[in-house]
PDB file of C-alpha atoms in Angstrom:
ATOM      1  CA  UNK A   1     -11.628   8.832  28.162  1.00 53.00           C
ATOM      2  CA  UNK A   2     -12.575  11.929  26.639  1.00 49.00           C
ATOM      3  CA  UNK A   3     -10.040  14.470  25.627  1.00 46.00           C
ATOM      4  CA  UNK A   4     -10.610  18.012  25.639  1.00 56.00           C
ATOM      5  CA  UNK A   5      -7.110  19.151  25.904  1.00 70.00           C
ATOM      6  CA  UNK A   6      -4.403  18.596  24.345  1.00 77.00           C
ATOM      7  CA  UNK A   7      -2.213  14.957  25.063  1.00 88.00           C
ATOM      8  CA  UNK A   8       1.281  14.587  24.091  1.00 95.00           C
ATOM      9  CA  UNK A   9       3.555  11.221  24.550  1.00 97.00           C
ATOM     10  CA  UNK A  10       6.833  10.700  23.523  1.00 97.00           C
ATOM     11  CA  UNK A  11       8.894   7.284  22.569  1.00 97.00           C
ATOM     12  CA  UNK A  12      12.428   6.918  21.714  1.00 97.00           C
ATOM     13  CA  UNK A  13      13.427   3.705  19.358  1.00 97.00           C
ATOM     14  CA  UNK A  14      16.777   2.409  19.234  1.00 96.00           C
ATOM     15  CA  UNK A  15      17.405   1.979  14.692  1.00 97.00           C
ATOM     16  CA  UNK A  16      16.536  -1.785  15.159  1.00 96.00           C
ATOM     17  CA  UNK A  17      14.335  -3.458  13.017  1.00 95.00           C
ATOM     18  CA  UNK A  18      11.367  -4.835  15.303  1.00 95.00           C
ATOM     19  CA  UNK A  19      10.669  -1.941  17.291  1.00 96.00           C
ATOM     20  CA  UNK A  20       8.460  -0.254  15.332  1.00 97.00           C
ATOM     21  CA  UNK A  21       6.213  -2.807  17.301  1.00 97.00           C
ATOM     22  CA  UNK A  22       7.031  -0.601  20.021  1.00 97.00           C
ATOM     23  CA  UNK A  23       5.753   2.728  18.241  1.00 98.00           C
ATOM     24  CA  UNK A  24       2.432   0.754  16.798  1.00 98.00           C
ATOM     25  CA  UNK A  25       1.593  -0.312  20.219  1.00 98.00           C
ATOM     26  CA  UNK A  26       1.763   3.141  21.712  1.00 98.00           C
ATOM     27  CA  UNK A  27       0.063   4.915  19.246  1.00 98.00           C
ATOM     28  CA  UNK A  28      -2.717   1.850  18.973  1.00 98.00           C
ATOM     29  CA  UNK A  29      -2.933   2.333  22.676  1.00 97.00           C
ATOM     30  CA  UNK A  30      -3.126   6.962  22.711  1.00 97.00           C
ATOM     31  CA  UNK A  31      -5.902   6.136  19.661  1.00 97.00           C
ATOM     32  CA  UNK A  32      -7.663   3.879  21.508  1.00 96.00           C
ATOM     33  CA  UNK A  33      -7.872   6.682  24.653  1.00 94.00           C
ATOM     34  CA  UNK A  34      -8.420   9.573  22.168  1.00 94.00           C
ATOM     35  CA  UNK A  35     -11.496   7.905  20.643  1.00 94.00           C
ATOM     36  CA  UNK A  36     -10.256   6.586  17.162  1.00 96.00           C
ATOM     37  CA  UNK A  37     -12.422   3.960  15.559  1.00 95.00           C
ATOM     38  CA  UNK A  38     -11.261   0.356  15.574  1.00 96.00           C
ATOM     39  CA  UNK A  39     -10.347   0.104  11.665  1.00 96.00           C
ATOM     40  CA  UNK A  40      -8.537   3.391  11.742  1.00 97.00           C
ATOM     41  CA  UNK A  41      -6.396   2.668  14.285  1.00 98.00           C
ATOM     42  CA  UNK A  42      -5.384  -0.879  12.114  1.00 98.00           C
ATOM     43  CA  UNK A  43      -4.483   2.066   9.649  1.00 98.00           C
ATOM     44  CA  UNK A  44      -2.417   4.521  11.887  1.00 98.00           C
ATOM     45  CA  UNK A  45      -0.244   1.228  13.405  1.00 98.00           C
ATOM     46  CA  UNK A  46       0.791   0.246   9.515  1.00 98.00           C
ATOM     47  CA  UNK A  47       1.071   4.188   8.609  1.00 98.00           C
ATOM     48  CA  UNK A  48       3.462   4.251  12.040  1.00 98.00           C
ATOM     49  CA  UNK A  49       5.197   1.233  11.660  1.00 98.00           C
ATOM     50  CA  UNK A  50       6.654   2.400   8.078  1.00 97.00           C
ATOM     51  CA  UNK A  51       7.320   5.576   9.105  1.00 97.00           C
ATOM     52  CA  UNK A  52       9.472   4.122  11.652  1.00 98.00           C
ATOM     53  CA  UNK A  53      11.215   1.785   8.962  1.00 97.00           C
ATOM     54  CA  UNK A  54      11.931   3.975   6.861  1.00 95.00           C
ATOM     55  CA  UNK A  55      13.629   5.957   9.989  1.00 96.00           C
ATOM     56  CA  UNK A  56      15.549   3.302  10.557  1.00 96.00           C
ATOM     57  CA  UNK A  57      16.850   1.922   7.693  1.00 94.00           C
ATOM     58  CA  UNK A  58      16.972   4.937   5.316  1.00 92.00           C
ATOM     59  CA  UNK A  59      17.330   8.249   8.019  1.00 92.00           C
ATOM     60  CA  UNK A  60      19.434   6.369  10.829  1.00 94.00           C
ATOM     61  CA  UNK A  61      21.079   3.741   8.415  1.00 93.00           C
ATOM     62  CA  UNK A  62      20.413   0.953  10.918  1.00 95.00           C
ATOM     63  CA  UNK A  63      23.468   2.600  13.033  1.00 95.00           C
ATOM     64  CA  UNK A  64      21.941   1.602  16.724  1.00 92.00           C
ATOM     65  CA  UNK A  65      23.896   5.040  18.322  1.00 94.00           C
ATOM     66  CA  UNK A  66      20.857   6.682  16.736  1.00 95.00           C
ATOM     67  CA  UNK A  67      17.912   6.609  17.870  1.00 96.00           C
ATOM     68  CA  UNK A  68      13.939   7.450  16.279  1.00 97.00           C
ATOM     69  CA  UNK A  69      12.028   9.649  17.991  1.00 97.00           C
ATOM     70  CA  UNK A  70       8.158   8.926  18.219  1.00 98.00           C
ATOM     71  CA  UNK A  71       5.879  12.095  18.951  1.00 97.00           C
ATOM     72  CA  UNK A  72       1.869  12.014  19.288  1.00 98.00           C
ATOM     73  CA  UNK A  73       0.039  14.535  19.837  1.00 97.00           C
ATOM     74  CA  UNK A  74      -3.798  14.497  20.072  1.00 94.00           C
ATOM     75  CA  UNK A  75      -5.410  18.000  19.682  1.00 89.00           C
ATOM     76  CA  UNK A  76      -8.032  19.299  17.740  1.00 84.00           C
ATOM     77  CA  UNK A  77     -10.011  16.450  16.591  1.00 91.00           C
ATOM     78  CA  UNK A  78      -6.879  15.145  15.037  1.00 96.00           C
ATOM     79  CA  UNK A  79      -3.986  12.321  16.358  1.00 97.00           C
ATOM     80  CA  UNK A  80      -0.727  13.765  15.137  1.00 97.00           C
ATOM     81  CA  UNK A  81       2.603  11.677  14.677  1.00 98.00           C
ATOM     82  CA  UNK A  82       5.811  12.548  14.359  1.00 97.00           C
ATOM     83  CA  UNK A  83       8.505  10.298  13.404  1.00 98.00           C
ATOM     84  CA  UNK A  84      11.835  11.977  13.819  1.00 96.00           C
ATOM     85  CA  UNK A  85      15.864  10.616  13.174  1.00 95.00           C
ATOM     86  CA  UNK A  86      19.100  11.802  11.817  1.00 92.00           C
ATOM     87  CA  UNK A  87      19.048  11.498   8.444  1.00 89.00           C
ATOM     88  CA  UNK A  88      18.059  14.403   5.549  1.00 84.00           C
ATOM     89  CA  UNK A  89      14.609  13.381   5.020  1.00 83.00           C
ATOM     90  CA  UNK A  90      12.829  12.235   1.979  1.00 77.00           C
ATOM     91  CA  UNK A  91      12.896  14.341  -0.894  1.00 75.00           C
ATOM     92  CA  UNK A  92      10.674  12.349  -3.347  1.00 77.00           C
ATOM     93  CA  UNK A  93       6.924  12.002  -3.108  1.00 77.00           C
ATOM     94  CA  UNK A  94       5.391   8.718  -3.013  1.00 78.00           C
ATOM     95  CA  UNK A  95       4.827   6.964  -5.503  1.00 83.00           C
ATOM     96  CA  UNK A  96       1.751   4.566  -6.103  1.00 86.00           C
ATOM     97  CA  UNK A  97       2.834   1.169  -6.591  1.00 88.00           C
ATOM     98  CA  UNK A  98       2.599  -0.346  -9.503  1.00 90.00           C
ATOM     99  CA  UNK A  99       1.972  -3.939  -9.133  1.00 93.00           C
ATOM    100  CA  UNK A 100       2.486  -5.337 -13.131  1.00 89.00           C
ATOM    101  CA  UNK A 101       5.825  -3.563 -13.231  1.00 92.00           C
ATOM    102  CA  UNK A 102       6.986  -5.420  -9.777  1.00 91.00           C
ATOM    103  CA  UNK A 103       5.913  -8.548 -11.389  1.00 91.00           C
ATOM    104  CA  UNK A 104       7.674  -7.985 -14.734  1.00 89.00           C
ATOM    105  CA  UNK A 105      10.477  -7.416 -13.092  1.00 89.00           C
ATOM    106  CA  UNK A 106      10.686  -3.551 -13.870  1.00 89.00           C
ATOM    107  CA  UNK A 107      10.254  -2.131 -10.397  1.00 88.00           C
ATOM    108  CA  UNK A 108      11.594  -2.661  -7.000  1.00 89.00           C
ATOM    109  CA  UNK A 109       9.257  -5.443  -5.289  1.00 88.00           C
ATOM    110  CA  UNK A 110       9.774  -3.014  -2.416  1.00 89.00           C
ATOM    111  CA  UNK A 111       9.122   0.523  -2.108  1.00 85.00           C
ATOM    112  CA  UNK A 112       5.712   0.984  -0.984  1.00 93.00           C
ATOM    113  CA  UNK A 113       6.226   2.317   2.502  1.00 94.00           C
ATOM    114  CA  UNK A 114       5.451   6.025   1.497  1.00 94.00           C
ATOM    115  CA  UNK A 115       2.889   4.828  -0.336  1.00 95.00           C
ATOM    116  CA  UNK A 116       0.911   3.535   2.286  1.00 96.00           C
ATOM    117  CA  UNK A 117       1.584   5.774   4.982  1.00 97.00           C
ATOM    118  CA  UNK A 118      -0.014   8.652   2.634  1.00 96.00           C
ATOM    119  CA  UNK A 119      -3.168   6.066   1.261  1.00 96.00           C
ATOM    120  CA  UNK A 120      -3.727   5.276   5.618  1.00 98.00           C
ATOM    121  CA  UNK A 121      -4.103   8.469   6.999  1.00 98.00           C
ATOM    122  CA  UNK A 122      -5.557  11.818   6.335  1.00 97.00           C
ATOM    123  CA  UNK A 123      -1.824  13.853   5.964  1.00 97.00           C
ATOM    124  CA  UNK A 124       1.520  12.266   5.309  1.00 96.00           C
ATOM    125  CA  UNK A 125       4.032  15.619   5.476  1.00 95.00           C
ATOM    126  CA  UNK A 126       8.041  14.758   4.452  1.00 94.00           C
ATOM    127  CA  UNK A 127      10.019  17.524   6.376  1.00 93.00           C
ATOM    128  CA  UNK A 128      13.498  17.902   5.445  1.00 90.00           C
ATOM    129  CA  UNK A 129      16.033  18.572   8.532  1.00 84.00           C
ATOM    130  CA  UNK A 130      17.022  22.280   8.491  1.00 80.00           C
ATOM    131  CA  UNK A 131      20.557  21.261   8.780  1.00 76.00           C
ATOM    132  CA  UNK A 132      20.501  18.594   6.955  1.00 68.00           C
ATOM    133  CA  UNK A 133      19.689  16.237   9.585  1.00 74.00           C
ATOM    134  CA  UNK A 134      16.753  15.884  12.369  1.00 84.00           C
ATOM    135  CA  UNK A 135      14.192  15.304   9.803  1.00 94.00           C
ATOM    136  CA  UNK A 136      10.860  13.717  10.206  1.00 95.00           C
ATOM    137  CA  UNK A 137       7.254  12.353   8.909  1.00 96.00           C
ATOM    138  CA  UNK A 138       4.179  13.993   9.863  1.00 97.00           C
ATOM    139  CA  UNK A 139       1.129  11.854  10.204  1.00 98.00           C
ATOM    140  CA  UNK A 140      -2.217  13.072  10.956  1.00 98.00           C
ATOM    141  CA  UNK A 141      -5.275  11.055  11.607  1.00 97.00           C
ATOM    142  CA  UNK A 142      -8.734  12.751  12.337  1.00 96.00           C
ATOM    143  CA  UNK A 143     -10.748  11.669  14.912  1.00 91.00           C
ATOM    144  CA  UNK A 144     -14.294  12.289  13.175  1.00 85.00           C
ATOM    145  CA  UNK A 145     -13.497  10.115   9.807  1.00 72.00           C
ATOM    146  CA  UNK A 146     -14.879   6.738   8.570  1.00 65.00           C
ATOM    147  CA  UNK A 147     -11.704   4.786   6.761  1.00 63.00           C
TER     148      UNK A 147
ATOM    149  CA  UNK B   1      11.652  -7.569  18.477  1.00 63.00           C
ATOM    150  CA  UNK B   2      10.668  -9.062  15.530  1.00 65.00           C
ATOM    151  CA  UNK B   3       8.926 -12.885  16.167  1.00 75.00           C
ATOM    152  CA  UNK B   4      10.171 -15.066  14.059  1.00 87.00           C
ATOM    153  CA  UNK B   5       7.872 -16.389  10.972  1.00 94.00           C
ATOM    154  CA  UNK B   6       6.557 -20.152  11.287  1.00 96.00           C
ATOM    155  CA  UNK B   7       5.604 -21.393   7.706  1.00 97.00           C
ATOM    156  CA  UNK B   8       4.726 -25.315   6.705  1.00 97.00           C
ATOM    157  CA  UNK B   9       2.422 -26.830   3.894  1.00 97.00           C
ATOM    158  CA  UNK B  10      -0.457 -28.681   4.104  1.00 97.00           C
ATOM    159  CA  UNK B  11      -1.684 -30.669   0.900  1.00 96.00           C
ATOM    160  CA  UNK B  12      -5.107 -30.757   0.779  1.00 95.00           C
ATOM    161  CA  UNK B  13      -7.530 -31.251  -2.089  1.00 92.00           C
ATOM    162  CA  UNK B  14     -10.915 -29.161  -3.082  1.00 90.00           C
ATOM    163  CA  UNK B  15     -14.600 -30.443  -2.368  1.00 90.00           C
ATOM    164  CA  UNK B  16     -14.134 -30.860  -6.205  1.00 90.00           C
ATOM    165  CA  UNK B  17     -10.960 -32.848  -6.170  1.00 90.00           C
ATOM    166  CA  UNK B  18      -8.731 -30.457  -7.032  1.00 90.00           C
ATOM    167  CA  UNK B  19      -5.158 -30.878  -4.852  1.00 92.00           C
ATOM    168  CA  UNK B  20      -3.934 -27.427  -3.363  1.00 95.00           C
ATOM    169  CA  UNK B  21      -0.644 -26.792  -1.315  1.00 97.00           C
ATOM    170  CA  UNK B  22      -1.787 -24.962   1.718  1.00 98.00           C
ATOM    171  CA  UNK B  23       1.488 -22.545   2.901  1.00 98.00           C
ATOM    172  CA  UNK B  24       0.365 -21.661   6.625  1.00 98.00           C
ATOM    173  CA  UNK B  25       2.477 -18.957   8.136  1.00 98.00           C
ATOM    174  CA  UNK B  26       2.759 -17.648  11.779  1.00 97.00           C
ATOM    175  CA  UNK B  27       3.845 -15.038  13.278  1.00 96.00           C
ATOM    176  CA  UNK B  28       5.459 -11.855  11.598  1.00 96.00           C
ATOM    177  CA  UNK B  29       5.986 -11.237   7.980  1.00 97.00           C
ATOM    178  CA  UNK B  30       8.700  -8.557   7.670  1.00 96.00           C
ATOM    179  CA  UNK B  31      11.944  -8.403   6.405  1.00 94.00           C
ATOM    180  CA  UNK B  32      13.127 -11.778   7.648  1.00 95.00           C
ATOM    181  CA  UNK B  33      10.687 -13.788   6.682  1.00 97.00           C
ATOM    182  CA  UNK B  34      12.413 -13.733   3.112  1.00 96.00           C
ATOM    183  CA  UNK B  35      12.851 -17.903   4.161  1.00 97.00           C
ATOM    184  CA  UNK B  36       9.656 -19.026   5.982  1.00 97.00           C
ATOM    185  CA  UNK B  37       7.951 -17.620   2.930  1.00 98.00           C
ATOM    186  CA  UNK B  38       9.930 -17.734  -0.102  1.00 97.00           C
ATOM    187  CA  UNK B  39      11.711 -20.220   0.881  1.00 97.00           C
ATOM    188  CA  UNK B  40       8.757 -22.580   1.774  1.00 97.00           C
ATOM    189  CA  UNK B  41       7.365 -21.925  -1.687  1.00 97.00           C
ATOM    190  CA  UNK B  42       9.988 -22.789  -3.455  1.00 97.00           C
ATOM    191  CA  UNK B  43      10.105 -26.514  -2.298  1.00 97.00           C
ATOM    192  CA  UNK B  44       7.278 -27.234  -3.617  1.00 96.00           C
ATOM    193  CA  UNK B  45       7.353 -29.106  -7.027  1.00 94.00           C
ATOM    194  CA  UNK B  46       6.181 -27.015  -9.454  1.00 89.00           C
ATOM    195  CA  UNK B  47       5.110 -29.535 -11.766  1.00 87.00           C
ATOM    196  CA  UNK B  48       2.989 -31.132  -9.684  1.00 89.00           C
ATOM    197  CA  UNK B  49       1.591 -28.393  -7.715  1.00 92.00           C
ATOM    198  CA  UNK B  50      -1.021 -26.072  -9.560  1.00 94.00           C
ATOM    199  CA  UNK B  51      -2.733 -24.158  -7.378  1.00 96.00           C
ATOM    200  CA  UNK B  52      -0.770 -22.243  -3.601  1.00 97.00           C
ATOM    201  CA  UNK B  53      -3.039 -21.254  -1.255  1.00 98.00           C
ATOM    202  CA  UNK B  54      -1.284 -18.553   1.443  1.00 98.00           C
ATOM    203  CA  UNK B  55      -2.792 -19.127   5.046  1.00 98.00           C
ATOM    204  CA  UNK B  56      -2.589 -15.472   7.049  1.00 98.00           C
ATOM    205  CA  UNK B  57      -5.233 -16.533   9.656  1.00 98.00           C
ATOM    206  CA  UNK B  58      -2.032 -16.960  12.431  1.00 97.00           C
ATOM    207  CA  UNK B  59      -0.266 -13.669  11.048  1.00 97.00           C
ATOM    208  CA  UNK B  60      -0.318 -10.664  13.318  1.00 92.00           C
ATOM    209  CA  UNK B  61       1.421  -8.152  11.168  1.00 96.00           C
ATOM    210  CA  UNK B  62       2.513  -7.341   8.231  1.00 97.00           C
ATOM    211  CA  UNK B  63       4.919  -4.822   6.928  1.00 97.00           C
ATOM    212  CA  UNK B  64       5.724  -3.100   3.320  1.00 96.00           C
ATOM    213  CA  UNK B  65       9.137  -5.232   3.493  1.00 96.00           C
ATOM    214  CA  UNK B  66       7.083  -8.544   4.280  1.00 97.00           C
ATOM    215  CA  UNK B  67       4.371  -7.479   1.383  1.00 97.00           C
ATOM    216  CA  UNK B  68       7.412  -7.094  -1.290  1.00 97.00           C
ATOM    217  CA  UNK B  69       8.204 -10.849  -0.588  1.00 97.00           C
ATOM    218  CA  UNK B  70       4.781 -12.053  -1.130  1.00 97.00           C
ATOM    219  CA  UNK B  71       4.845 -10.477  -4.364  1.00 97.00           C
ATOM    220  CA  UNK B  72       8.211 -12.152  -4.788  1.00 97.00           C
ATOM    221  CA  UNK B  73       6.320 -15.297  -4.290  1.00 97.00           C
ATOM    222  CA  UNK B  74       3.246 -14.455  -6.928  1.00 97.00           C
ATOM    223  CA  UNK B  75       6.253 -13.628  -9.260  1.00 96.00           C
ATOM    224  CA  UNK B  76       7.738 -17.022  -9.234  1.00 96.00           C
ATOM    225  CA  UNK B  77       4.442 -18.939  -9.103  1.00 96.00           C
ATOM    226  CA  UNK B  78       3.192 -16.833 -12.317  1.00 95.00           C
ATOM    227  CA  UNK B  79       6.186 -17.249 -14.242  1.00 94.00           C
ATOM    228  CA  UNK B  80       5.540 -20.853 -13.254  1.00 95.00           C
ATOM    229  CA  UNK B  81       2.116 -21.240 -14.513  1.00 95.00           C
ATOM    230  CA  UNK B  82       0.372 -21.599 -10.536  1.00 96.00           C
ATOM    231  CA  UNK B  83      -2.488 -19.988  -9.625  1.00 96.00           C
ATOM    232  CA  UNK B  84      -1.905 -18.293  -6.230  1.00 97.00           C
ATOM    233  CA  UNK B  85      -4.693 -17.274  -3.479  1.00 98.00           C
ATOM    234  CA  UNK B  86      -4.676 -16.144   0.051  1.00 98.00           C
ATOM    235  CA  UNK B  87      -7.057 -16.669   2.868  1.00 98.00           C
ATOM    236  CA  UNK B  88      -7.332 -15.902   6.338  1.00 98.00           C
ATOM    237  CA  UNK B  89      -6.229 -11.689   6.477  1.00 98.00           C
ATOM    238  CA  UNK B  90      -7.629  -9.640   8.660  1.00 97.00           C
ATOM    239  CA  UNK B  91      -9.983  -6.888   6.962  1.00 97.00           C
ATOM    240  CA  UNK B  92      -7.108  -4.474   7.784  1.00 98.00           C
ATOM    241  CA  UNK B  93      -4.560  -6.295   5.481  1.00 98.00           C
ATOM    242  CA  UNK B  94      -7.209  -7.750   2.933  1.00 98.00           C
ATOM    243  CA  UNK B  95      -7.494  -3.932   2.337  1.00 98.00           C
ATOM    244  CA  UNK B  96      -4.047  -2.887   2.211  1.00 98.00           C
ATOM    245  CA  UNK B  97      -2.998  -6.107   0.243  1.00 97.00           C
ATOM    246  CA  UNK B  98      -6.019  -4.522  -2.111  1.00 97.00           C
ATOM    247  CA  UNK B  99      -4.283  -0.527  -1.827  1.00 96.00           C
ATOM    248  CA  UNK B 100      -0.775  -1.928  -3.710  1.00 95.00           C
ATOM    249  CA  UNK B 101      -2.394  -4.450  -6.300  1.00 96.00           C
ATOM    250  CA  UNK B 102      -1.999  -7.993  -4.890  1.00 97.00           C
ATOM    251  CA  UNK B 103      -5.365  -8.918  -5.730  1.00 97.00           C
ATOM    252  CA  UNK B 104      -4.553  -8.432  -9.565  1.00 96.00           C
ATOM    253  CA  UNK B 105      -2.776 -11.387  -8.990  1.00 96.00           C
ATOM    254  CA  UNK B 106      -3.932 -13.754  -6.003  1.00 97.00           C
ATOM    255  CA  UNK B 107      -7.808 -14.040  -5.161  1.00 97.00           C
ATOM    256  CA  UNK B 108      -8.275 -12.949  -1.518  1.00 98.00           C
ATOM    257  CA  UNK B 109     -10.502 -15.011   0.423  1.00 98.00           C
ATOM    258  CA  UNK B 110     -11.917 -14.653   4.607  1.00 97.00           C
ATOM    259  CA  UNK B 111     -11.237 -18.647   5.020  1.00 97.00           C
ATOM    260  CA  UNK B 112      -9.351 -21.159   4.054  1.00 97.00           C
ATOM    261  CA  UNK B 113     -13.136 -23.123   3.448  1.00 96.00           C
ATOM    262  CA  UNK B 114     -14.018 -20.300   1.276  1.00 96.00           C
ATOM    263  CA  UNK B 115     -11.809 -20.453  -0.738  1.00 96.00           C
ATOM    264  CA  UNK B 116     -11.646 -24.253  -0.844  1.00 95.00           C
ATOM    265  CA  UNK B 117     -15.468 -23.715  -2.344  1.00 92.00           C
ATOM    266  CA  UNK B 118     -13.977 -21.475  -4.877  1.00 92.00           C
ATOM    267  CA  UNK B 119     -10.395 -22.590  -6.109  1.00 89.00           C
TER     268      UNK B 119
END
C-alpha cells in the first residue's frame, strides 16, 4: 500500500496499564501499511508503548475518567505519533541510564522510558499543555532510515 | 490487558558439567511481573546456585517497568556472587537490553544451547 497522501488514525486509551498493547498494535499495523521496515517498527511499538505509560501513570495518574489519546499521522516520508492526556507534560529531558548507579543502588532501577523513546526513533518532542494540561509526546519515525 | 507472566526453573548442567538454574518466563514482563521474576529468583539457594540463566525465547514484550526488575534481579544475584546470562531475546530487545546497559552485567546469548556452550 503505497501512500502518497497524507493518513491520519486516531485511538483513545482508557489510563489502564495494558493498553498500550492497544496503541503498539495500531501503530505496528499504520507502519506496516506506510512502508516501515520490519526492525523499525519493533522500535516505534517500544517508543509507543512508553509514551503511553508514561501517559498513564505520570499525565493521567492512573485515574480511568481520563483517557490517552493516540494520534498517527503518516506524511512526508515520516510516521508521526502523538501521545496526548491530562497532565502538564514533562519538563525534564531524558536522561541516559546509567546502569552501575542502578546497580549500586544510587539510581532509580526505573526511569528509562524517556530514554528509550528518544534512542528508538528519529524525534522525541515533550510539549507542555498550554493550560497546564492536554500535553503530549511527539514521535517521529522516517520512512527512508535503516535502525 | 496485560497477560500474565509464567516463570519456572529448570536445573540443567553445561556440556562441561557445570549446573545452571534455567528461569524460563512467558508471557509479558511489565510492571506485574515484579513476582514471576523476582520472585522466582529469589527461591533459588544462593549457595548452591552459581550461575542464572534468564530464558526470553516465550516473552512477547517487554516494557521499561519490566526491564527495571530484571536489573533488580542482576542486583541481587551480583551482590550474591552469581553470574547472570540471558538467552532467547528477540534482536529487538537484545538491542534495547544493549541501549540501557544490561549487558555490562549479564552476557546476552540467541539460545539457550549457545549459551550452554559458553557459560
Amino acid at each position: 500500500m503505497s501512500e502518497s497522501k497524507a493518513t491520519r488514525v486516531e485511538v483513545r486509551l482508557p489510563s489502564r496499564l495494558g493498553y498500550e498493547k492497544v496503541a503498539m498494535s495500531t501503530a505496528a499495523s499504520v507502519a506496516k501499511l506506510v512502508g516501515l521496515a520490519p526492525d523499525r517498527i519493533e522500535d516505534l511499538k517500544t517508543a509507543v508503548a512508553e509514551a503511553c505509560i508514561n501517559a498513564i501513570e505520570h499525565g493521567n495518574r492512573m485515574n480511568e475518567n481520563l483517557s490517552v489519546g493516540v494520534v498517527l499521522q503518516a506524511e512526508s516520508g515520516a510516521l508521526e505519533v502523538k501521545v496526548l492526556d491530562d497532565g502538564k507534560g514533562m519538563r525534564t529531558q531524558p536522561r541516559k541510564p546509567d546502569i552501575d548507579r542502578k546497580m549500586h543502588g544510587q539510581e532509580d532501577p526505573r526511569g528509562m522510558g524517556m530514554f528509550l523513546m528518544q534512542a528508538l526513533v528519529d524525534e522525541a518532542e515533550w510539549v507542555p499543555g498550554v493550560d497546564g494540561a492536554s500535553s503530549y509526546v511527539r514521535l517521529v519515525i522516517r520512512l527512508d532510515k535503516e535502525a | 490487558m496485560q497477560s500474565e507472566t509464567k516463570s519456572r526453573i529448570d536445573k540443567i548442567t553445561t556440556p562441561t558439567g557445570h549446573p545452571l538454574a534455567v528461569l524460563r518466563f512467558e508471557g509479558d514482563i511489565a510492571s506485574t511481573s515484579r513476582e514471576a521474576v523476582l520472585g522466582l529468583y529469589q527461591t533459588l539457594p544462593k549457595e548452591e546456585t552459581k550461575t542464572v540463566l534468564l530464558d526470553f525465547t516465550k516473552v512477547e514484550y517487554i516494557n521499561s517497568s519490566g526491564i527495571a526488575i530484571v536489573i533488580q534481579l542482576l542486583m541481587e544475584a551480583t551482590n550474591a556472587g552469581q553470574k547472570i546470562a540471558a538467552c532467547g531475546l528477540s534482536a529487538h530487545f537484545t538491542k534495547v537490553f544493549t541501549m540501557v546497559g544490561i549487558t555490562k552485567y549479564a552476557s546476552l546469548y540467541a539460545s539457550q544451547e549457545i549459551a550452554l556452550t559458553a557459560l
